[in-house]
């Protein structure tokens, strides 16, 4: 499934990718499935080819552009929720890292789950995460990292959040991140994909509210 879409993504042909996305939507395929089994699967294949030296950074850039433009088409379906904000979440890609496609997807899923989302962007320092969370009364801080080197910077954010006493829960994710790593740095949660990140955030907010009520 999604062979034409993945092929076009691997070749960086944004107009073809977008057309394929529209074709799948027209067939009634859910947006989340197009993202997971089409776009994300294609990006995974591209990453493998990059590792093997068969594709290069310009290919990654073209594919990233195609994926971002496709997400704009899928966004209305992904964020449709119609409920009033359950809480505020600050999201960002960790300091040193500029990969933002997964982070953007997490933002859309959080918005779809009813969160007000403040996107701090890429290369975000612990100071910026804490100050944005404080200013906006955020209950969730969501951090994304795609590099084995930059994921190590997540620990500083967890420590800064604890030291600040703001009480926001820190959740983390991204290709190299694992539950074991989250446990090791003291994060409040990890999830492997954007949809489960939104579910995790909802669960943590409900738990905090229940604890505050007792
Ligand atoms: Co880069 N890159 N890249 N790259 N790139 C990877 C990550 C890599 C695995 C490729 C490879 O070698 N196989 C590799 C990292 C190796 C490592 O650290 N072990 C790599 C490298 C080496 C690099 C450079 C160093 C290359 C260079 O310059 N020589 C450089 C680093 C720049 C930097 O950040 N300082 C670099 C640059 C780039 C581009 C700019 C060209 C481009 C990014 C464009 C952009 O984001 N705007 C790019 C791309 C596109 C990739 C791959 C091919 C695709 C990443 C992607 O967008 N995937 C990637 C290969 C791969 O991941 N297999 C690769 C789709 C996206 C939806 O998935 O972000 O994983 P992902 O999000 C997932 C989950 O991880 C999860 O949800 C999503 C699914 O629902 N998730 C969370 C993400 N964040 C979450 C947060 C959560 C919860 C879940 O809670 C808060």
Short mmCIF file of C-alpha atoms and ligand atoms in Angstrom, two decimals, residues 35-36 39-40 42-52 56-65 67-68 71 91-93 96-106 109-110 122 140-150 154 171-176 189-198 200, ligand 1:
data_model
loop_
_atom_site.label_atom_id
_atom_site.label_comp_id
_atom_site.label_asym_id
_atom_site.label_seq_id
_atom_site.Cartn_x
_atom_site.Cartn_y
_atom_site.Cartn_z
CA UNK A 35 0.78 9.58 7.89
CA UNK A 36 1.89 6.33 9.56
CA UNK A 39 4.64 9.29 4.85
CA UNK A 40 6.42 8.04 7.98
CA UNK A 42 8.59 6.45 3.35
CA UNK A 43 10.76 8.65 5.57
CA UNK A 44 12.00 5.53 7.38
CA UNK A 45 13.01 3.95 4.04
CA UNK A 46 14.73 7.17 3.04
CA UNK A 47 16.67 7.20 6.32
CA UNK A 48 17.89 3.64 5.61
CA UNK A 49 19.03 4.61 2.10
CA UNK A 50 20.78 7.67 3.56
CA UNK A 51 22.59 5.45 6.07
CA UNK A 52 23.68 3.14 3.25
CA UNK A 56 22.14 12.30 0.46
CA UNK A 57 21.16 15.39 2.50
CA UNK A 58 19.53 17.18 -0.49
CA UNK A 59 17.22 14.13 -0.88
CA UNK A 60 16.30 14.39 2.81
CA UNK A 61 15.55 18.10 2.39
CA UNK A 62 13.33 17.53 -0.65
CA UNK A 63 11.46 14.73 1.11
CA UNK A 64 11.06 16.86 4.24
CA UNK A 65 9.56 19.64 2.12
CA UNK A 67 6.17 15.76 3.83
CA UNK A 68 5.55 19.20 5.35
CA UNK A 71 0.90 17.55 6.41
CA UNK A 91 6.44 21.41 22.43
CA UNK A 92 9.82 21.74 20.79
CA UNK A 93 12.80 19.99 19.25
CA UNK A 96 21.21 21.16 18.74
CA UNK A 97 18.56 19.41 16.66
CA UNK A 98 16.63 20.83 13.72
CA UNK A 99 14.45 17.83 12.78
CA UNK A 100 10.90 19.08 13.22
CA UNK A 101 8.53 16.85 11.24
CA UNK A 102 7.79 14.45 14.11
CA UNK A 103 7.49 17.37 16.53
CA UNK A 104 4.98 19.06 14.22
CA UNK A 105 3.01 15.85 14.01
CA UNK A 106 2.95 15.59 17.82
CA UNK A 109 -2.17 15.22 17.53
CA UNK A 110 -2.10 17.20 20.80
CA UNK A 122 13.70 23.77 16.92
CA UNK A 140 2.83 19.35 29.50
CA UNK A 141 6.26 19.91 27.96
CA UNK A 142 6.84 17.69 24.92
CA UNK A 143 10.36 17.29 23.60
CA UNK A 144 11.46 15.69 20.37
CA UNK A 145 14.99 14.52 19.45
CA UNK A 146 16.13 12.72 16.31
CA UNK A 147 19.85 12.42 16.93
CA UNK A 148 21.60 10.13 19.39
CA UNK A 149 23.80 13.12 20.30
CA UNK A 150 21.02 15.67 20.91
CA UNK A 154 16.79 16.28 27.16
CA UNK A 171 7.19 13.77 27.84
CA UNK A 172 9.76 12.80 25.25
CA UNK A 173 10.02 11.01 21.93
CA UNK A 174 11.79 10.78 18.61
CA UNK A 175 13.48 8.02 16.61
CA UNK A 176 16.42 7.24 18.96
CA UNK A 189 6.70 9.70 29.94
CA UNK A 190 7.79 8.43 26.55
CA UNK A 191 5.83 7.42 23.54
CA UNK A 192 6.91 5.99 20.21
CA UNK A 193 4.52 7.95 18.00
CA UNK A 194 2.56 11.18 17.84
CA UNK A 195 -0.88 9.67 18.42
CA UNK A 196 0.19 7.86 21.59
CA UNK A 197 2.04 11.01 22.76
CA UNK A 198 -1.31 12.83 22.78
CA UNK A 200 -0.06 9.97 27.19
CO1 LIG B 1 18.43 13.75 9.46
N1 LIG B 1 19.06 12.15 10.42
N2 LIG B 1 20.16 14.61 9.76
N3 LIG B 1 17.71 15.18 8.40
N4 LIG B 1 17.00 12.59 9.04
C1 LIG B 1 18.08 11.08 10.68
C2 LIG B 1 17.40 11.32 12.03
C3 LIG B 1 18.99 9.77 10.66
C4 LIG B 1 18.44 8.63 11.52
C5 LIG B 1 19.24 9.31 9.20
C6 LIG B 1 20.12 8.08 9.14
O1 LIG B 1 21.32 8.18 9.23
N5 LIG B 1 19.54 6.90 8.98
C7 LIG B 1 20.33 10.37 11.20
C8 LIG B 1 20.53 10.32 12.72
C9 LIG B 1 21.56 9.28 13.14
C10 LIG B 1 21.73 9.26 14.60
O2 LIG B 1 21.75 10.20 15.32
N6 LIG B 1 21.87 8.04 15.09
C11 LIG B 1 20.30 11.78 10.67
C12 LIG B 1 21.44 12.62 10.50
C13 LIG B 1 22.79 11.97 10.72
C14 LIG B 1 21.33 13.98 10.13
C15 LIG B 1 22.48 14.99 9.94
C16 LIG B 1 23.60 14.94 10.99
C17 LIG B 1 23.00 14.79 8.50
C18 LIG B 1 24.16 15.65 8.08
O3 LIG B 1 24.07 16.85 8.10
N7 LIG B 1 25.21 14.98 7.73
C19 LIG B 1 21.72 16.35 10.02
C20 LIG B 1 21.56 16.85 11.49
C21 LIG B 1 21.08 18.26 11.57
C22 LIG B 1 20.70 18.66 13.00
O4 LIG B 1 19.61 18.37 13.45
N8 LIG B 1 21.59 19.32 13.71
C23 LIG B 1 20.38 15.93 9.49
C24 LIG B 1 19.55 16.77 8.76
C25 LIG B 1 18.34 16.39 8.21
C26 LIG B 1 17.52 17.28 7.28
C27 LIG B 1 17.56 18.77 7.66
C28 LIG B 1 18.09 17.13 5.90
C29 LIG B 1 16.11 16.58 7.35
C30 LIG B 1 15.17 17.18 8.46
C31 LIG B 1 14.20 18.21 7.92
C32 LIG B 1 13.20 18.63 8.96
O5 LIG B 1 12.90 17.95 9.91
N9 LIG B 1 12.70 19.82 8.77
C33 LIG B 1 16.47 15.17 7.82
C34 LIG B 1 15.60 14.05 7.71
C35 LIG B 1 14.32 14.26 6.91
C36 LIG B 1 15.89 12.79 8.31
C37 LIG B 1 15.10 11.44 8.22
C38 LIG B 1 15.36 10.84 6.86
C39 LIG B 1 13.60 11.52 8.44
C40 LIG B 1 13.19 12.18 9.77
C41 LIG B 1 11.68 12.39 9.76
O6 LIG B 1 11.21 13.50 9.58
N10 LIG B 1 10.90 11.28 9.91
C42 LIG B 1 15.77 10.62 9.41
C43 LIG B 1 15.73 9.12 9.21
C44 LIG B 1 14.77 8.43 10.17
O7 LIG B 1 14.24 8.99 11.10
N11 LIG B 1 14.60 7.13 9.98
C45 LIG B 1 17.03 11.34 9.64
C46 LIG B 1 9.44 11.34 9.88
C47 LIG B 1 8.94 11.79 11.27
C48 LIG B 1 7.42 11.83 11.32
O8 LIG B 1 9.40 10.83 12.20
O9 LIG B 1 10.55 12.58 13.68
O10 LIG B 1 10.89 10.09 14.09
P1 LIG B 1 10.01 11.20 13.64
O11 LIG B 1 8.70 11.24 14.54
C49 LIG B 1 8.00 10.05 14.85
C50 LIG B 1 8.39 9.41 16.19
O12 LIG B 1 9.79 9.47 16.42
C51 LIG B 1 7.53 10.13 17.18
O13 LIG B 1 6.35 10.50 16.46
C52 LIG B 1 6.56 10.45 15.05
C53 LIG B 1 5.62 9.39 14.46
O14 LIG B 1 4.31 9.58 14.81
N12 LIG B 1 8.01 11.34 17.85
C54 LIG B 1 7.59 11.63 19.11
C55 LIG B 1 8.79 12.35 17.42
N13 LIG B 1 8.89 13.28 18.35
C56 LIG B 1 8.15 12.87 19.40
C57 LIG B 1 7.89 13.48 20.63
C58 LIG B 1 7.06 12.80 21.53
C59 LIG B 1 6.54 11.55 21.22
C60 LIG B 1 6.76 10.95 20.01
O15 LIG B 1 6.72 13.30 22.73
C61 LIG B 1 6.95 14.66 22.98
#
